[in-house]
CSV table of C-alpha atoms in Angstrom, one decimal:
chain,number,residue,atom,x,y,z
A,1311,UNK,CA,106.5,69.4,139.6
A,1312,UNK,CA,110.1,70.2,140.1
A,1313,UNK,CA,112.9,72.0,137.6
A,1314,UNK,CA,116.3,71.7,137.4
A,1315,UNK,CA,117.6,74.5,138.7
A,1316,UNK,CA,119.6,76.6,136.4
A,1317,UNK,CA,123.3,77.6,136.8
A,1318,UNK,CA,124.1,81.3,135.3
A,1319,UNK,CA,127.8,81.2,134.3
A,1320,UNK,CA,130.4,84.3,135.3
A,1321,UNK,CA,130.8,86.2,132.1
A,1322,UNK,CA,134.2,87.4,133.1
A,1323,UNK,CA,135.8,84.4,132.0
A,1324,UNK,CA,134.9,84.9,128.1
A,1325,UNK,CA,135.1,88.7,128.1
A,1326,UNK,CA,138.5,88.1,129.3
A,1327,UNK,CA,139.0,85.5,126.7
A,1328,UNK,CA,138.4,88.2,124.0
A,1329,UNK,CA,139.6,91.2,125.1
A,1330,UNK,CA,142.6,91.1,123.2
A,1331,UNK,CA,140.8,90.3,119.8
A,1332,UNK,CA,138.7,93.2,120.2
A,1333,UNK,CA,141.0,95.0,121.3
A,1334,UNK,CA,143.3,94.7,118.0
A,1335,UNK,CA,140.3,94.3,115.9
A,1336,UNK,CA,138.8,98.2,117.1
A,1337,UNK,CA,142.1,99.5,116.0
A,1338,UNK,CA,141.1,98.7,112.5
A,1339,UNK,CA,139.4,102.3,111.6
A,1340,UNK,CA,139.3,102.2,108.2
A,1341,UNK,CA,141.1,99.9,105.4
A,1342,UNK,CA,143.4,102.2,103.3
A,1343,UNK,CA,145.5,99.3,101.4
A,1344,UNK,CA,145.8,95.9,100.5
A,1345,UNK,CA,147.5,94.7,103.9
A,1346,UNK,CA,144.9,96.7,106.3
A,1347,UNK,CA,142.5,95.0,104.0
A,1348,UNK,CA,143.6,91.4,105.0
A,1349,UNK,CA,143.9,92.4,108.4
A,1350,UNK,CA,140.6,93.0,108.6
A,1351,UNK,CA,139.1,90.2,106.8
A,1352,UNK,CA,141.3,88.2,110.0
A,1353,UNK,CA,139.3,90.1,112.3
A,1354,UNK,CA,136.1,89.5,110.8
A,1355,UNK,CA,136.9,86.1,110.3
A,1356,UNK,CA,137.8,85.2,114.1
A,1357,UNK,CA,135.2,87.9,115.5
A,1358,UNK,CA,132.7,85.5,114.0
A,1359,UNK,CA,133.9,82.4,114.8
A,1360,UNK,CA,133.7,83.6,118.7
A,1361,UNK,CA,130.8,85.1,118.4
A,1362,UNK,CA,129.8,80.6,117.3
A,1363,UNK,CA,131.8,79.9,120.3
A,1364,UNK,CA,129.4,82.6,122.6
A,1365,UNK,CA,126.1,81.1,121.2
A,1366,UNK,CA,127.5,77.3,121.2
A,1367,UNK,CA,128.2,77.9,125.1
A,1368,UNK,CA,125.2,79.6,126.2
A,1369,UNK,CA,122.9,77.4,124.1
A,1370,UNK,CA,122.7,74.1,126.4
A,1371,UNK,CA,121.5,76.8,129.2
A,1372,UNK,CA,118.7,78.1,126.3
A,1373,UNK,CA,117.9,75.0,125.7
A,1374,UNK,CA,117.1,73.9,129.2
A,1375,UNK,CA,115.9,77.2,130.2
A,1376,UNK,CA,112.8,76.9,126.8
A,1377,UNK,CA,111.9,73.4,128.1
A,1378,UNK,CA,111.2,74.2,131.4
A,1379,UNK,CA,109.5,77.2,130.0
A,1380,UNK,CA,107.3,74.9,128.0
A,1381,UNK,CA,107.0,72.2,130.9
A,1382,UNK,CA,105.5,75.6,133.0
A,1383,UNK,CA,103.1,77.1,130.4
A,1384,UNK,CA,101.7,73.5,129.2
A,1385,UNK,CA,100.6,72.9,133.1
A,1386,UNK,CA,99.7,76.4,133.3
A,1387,UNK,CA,97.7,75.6,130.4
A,1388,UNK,CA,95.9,72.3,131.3
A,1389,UNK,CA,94.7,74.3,134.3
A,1390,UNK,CA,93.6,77.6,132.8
A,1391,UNK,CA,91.7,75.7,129.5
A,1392,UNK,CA,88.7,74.5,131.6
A,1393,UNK,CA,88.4,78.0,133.5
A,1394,UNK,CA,88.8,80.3,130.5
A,1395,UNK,CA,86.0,77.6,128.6
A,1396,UNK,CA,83.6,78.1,131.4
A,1397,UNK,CA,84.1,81.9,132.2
A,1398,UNK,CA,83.5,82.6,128.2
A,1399,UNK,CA,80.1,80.3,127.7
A,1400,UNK,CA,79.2,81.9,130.7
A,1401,UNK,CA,80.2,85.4,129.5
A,1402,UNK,CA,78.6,84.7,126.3
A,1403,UNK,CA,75.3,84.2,128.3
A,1404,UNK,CA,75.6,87.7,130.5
A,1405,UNK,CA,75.9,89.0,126.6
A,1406,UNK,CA,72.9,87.4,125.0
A,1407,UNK,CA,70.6,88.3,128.3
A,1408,UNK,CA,71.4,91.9,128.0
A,1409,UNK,CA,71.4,92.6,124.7
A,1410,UNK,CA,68.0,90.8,124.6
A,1411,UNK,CA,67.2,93.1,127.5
A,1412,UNK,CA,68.5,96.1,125.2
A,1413,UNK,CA,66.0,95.2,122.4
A,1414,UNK,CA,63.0,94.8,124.6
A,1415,UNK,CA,64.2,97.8,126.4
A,1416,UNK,CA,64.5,100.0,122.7
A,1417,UNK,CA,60.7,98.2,122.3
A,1418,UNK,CA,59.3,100.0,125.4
A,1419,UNK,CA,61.2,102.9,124.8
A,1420,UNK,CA,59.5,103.5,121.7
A,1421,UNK,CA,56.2,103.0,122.5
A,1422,UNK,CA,56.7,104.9,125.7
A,1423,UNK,CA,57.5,107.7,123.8
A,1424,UNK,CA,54.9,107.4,121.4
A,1425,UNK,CA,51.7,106.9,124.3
A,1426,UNK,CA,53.9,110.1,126.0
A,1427,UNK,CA,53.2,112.1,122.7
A,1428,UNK,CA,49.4,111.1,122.0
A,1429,UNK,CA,48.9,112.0,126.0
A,1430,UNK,CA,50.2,115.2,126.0
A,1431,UNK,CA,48.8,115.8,122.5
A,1432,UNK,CA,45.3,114.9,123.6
A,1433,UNK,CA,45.9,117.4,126.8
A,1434,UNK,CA,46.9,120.4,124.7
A,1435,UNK,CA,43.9,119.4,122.2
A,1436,UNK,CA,41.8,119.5,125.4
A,1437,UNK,CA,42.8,122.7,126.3
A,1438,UNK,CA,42.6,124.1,122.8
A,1439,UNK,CA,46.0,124.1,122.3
A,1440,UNK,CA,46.5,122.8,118.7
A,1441,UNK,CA,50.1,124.3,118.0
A,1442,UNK,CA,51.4,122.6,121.2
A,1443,UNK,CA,50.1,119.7,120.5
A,1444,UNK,CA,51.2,119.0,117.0
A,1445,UNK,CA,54.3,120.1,118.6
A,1446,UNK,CA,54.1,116.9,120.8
A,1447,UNK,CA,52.9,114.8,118.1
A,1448,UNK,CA,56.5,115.9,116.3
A,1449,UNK,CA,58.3,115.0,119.2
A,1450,UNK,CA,59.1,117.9,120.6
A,1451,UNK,CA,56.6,117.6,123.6
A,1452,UNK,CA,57.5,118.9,127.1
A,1453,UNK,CA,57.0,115.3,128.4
A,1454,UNK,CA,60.4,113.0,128.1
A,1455,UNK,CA,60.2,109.4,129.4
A,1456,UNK,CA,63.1,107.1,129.8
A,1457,UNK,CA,62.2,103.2,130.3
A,1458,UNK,CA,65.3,101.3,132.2
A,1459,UNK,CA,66.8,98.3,131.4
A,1460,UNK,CA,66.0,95.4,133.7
A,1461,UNK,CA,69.2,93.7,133.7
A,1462,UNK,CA,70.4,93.4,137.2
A,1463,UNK,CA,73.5,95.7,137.7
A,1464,UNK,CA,75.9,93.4,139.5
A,1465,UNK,CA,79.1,94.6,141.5
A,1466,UNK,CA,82.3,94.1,139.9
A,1467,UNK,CA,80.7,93.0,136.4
A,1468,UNK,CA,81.0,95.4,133.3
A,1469,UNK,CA,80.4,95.4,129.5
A,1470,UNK,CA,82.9,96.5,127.0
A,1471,UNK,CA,82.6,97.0,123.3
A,1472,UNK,CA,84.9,95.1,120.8
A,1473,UNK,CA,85.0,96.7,117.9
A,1474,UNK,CA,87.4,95.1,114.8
A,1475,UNK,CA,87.1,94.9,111.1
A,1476,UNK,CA,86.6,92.6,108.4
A,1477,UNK,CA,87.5,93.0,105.1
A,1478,UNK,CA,85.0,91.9,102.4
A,1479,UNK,CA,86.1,93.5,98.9
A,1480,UNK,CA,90.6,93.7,99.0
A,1481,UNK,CA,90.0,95.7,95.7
A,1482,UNK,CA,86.9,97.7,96.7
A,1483,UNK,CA,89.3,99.2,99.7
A,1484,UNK,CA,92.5,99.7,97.4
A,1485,UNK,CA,90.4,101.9,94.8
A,1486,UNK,CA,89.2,103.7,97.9
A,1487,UNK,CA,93.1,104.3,98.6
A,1488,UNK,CA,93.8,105.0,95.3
A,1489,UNK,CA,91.2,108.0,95.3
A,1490,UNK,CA,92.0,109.3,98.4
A,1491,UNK,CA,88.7,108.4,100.4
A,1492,UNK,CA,90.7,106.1,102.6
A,1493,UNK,CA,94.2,106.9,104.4
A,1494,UNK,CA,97.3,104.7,102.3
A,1495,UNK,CA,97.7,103.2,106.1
A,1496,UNK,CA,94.9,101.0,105.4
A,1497,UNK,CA,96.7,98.8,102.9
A,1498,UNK,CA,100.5,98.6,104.2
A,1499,UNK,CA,102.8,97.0,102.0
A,1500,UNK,CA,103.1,93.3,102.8
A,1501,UNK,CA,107.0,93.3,103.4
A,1502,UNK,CA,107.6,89.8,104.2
A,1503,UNK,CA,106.2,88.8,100.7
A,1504,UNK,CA,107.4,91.3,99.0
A,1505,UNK,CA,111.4,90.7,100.5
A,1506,UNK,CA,110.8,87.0,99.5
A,1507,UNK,CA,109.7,88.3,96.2
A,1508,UNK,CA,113.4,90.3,95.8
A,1509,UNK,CA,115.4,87.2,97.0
A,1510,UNK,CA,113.8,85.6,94.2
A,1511,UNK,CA,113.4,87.9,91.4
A,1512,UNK,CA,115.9,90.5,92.3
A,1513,UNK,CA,116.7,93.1,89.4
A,1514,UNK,CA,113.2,92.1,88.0
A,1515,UNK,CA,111.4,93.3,91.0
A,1516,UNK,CA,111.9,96.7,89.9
A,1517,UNK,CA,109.0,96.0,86.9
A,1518,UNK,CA,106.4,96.3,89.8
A,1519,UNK,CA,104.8,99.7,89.6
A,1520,UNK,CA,105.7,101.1,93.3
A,1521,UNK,CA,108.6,98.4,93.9
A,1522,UNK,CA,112.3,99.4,93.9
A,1523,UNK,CA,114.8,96.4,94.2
A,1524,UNK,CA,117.3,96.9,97.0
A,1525,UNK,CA,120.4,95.4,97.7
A,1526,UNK,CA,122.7,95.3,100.2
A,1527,UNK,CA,126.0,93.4,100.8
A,1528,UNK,CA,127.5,91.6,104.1
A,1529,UNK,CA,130.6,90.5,105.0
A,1530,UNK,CA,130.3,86.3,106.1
A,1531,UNK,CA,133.2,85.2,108.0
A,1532,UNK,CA,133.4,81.1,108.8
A,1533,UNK,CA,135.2,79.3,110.9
């Protein structure tokens, strides 16, 4: 697979191009009459339309730059999907053998520790040592057994824990909030659907309890 090689053009030619209109347009400090005002409302007007001309030059070299971006990660894709598919059935089997090991591990454990405390209960019994052996039968025996697990330990191959949450009851966690068991971090505000909600209601998003309507004002200039 080949690309067309991409051409980056000087930039000297269009900083050159404007130098002169932001030039006279940084004089403009502050609009203290009518006539500064109009002046300006120029600038603004013919800062934006070569701020068009900027993007309208550059954006054939976007363009081609995004599909040979996609042309890359699309191959790259057709020959990582099969690997990654393999490498996580097969990680998902190295998971369910070793946490099945775990379990039958926690299973010997257990009654490892309990035939641990009857034996050294029955040898403190034997000696006439009731105390310590009621001591053993509580678990706090001298005699501590561990039982390993019997999956192999391979070289280079490591488990990590994932840990994310779900949740199952929205209004169960915001009367948590709301009383101060949980921190207010755990329900941010939803910004994006709360802005659409200003474009639309403006003024009238100031009835929600906790919502304060902002606007702000921008200057368009067109070419």
């Amino acid at each position: 697979m080949t690309t067309q090689a991409l051409t980056v053009p000087e930039i000297e030619p269009l900083e050159r191009d404007h130098a002169v209109l932001l030039e006279r347009c940084h004089a403009v400090t502050h609009i203290s009459s009518p006539l500064v005002y109009e002046s300006a409302a120029i600038c603004k007007k013919e800062l934006s339309a070569r701020r068009l001309f900027v993007l309208d030059f550059f954006k054939p070299m976007k363009v081609s730059i995004d599909a040979a971006k996609k042309t890359v990660l699309d191959r790259e894709r057709l020959v990582l999907t099969p690997i990654q598919t393999e490498e996580f059935r097969i990680g998902r089997l190295l998971v369910d053998y070793d946490d099945a090991q775990e379990r039958q591990r926690q299973l010997a454990q257990r009654k490892a520790e309990e035939d641990a405390k009857l034996a050294e209960a029955e040898q403190h019994e034997a000696l006439g040592d009731h105390q310590a052996a009621d001591a053993a039968l509580d678990g706090q025996g001298l005699v501590q057994v561990e039982v390993p697990k019997a999956t192999p330990k391979i070289e280079g191959l490591s488990y990590r824990e994932n840990w994310s949450a779900d949740v199952t009851d929205k209004l169960a966690l915001i009367k948590a909030v709301a009383e101060g068991k949980a921190p207010l971090a755990y329900v941010e505000a939803n910004y994006a659907v709360l802005n659409q909600a200003a474009r639309s209601l403006k003024q009238e998003l100031n009835g929600i309890p906790g919502v304060k309507a902002v606007m702000t004002k921008t200057a368009v200039g067109r070419r």
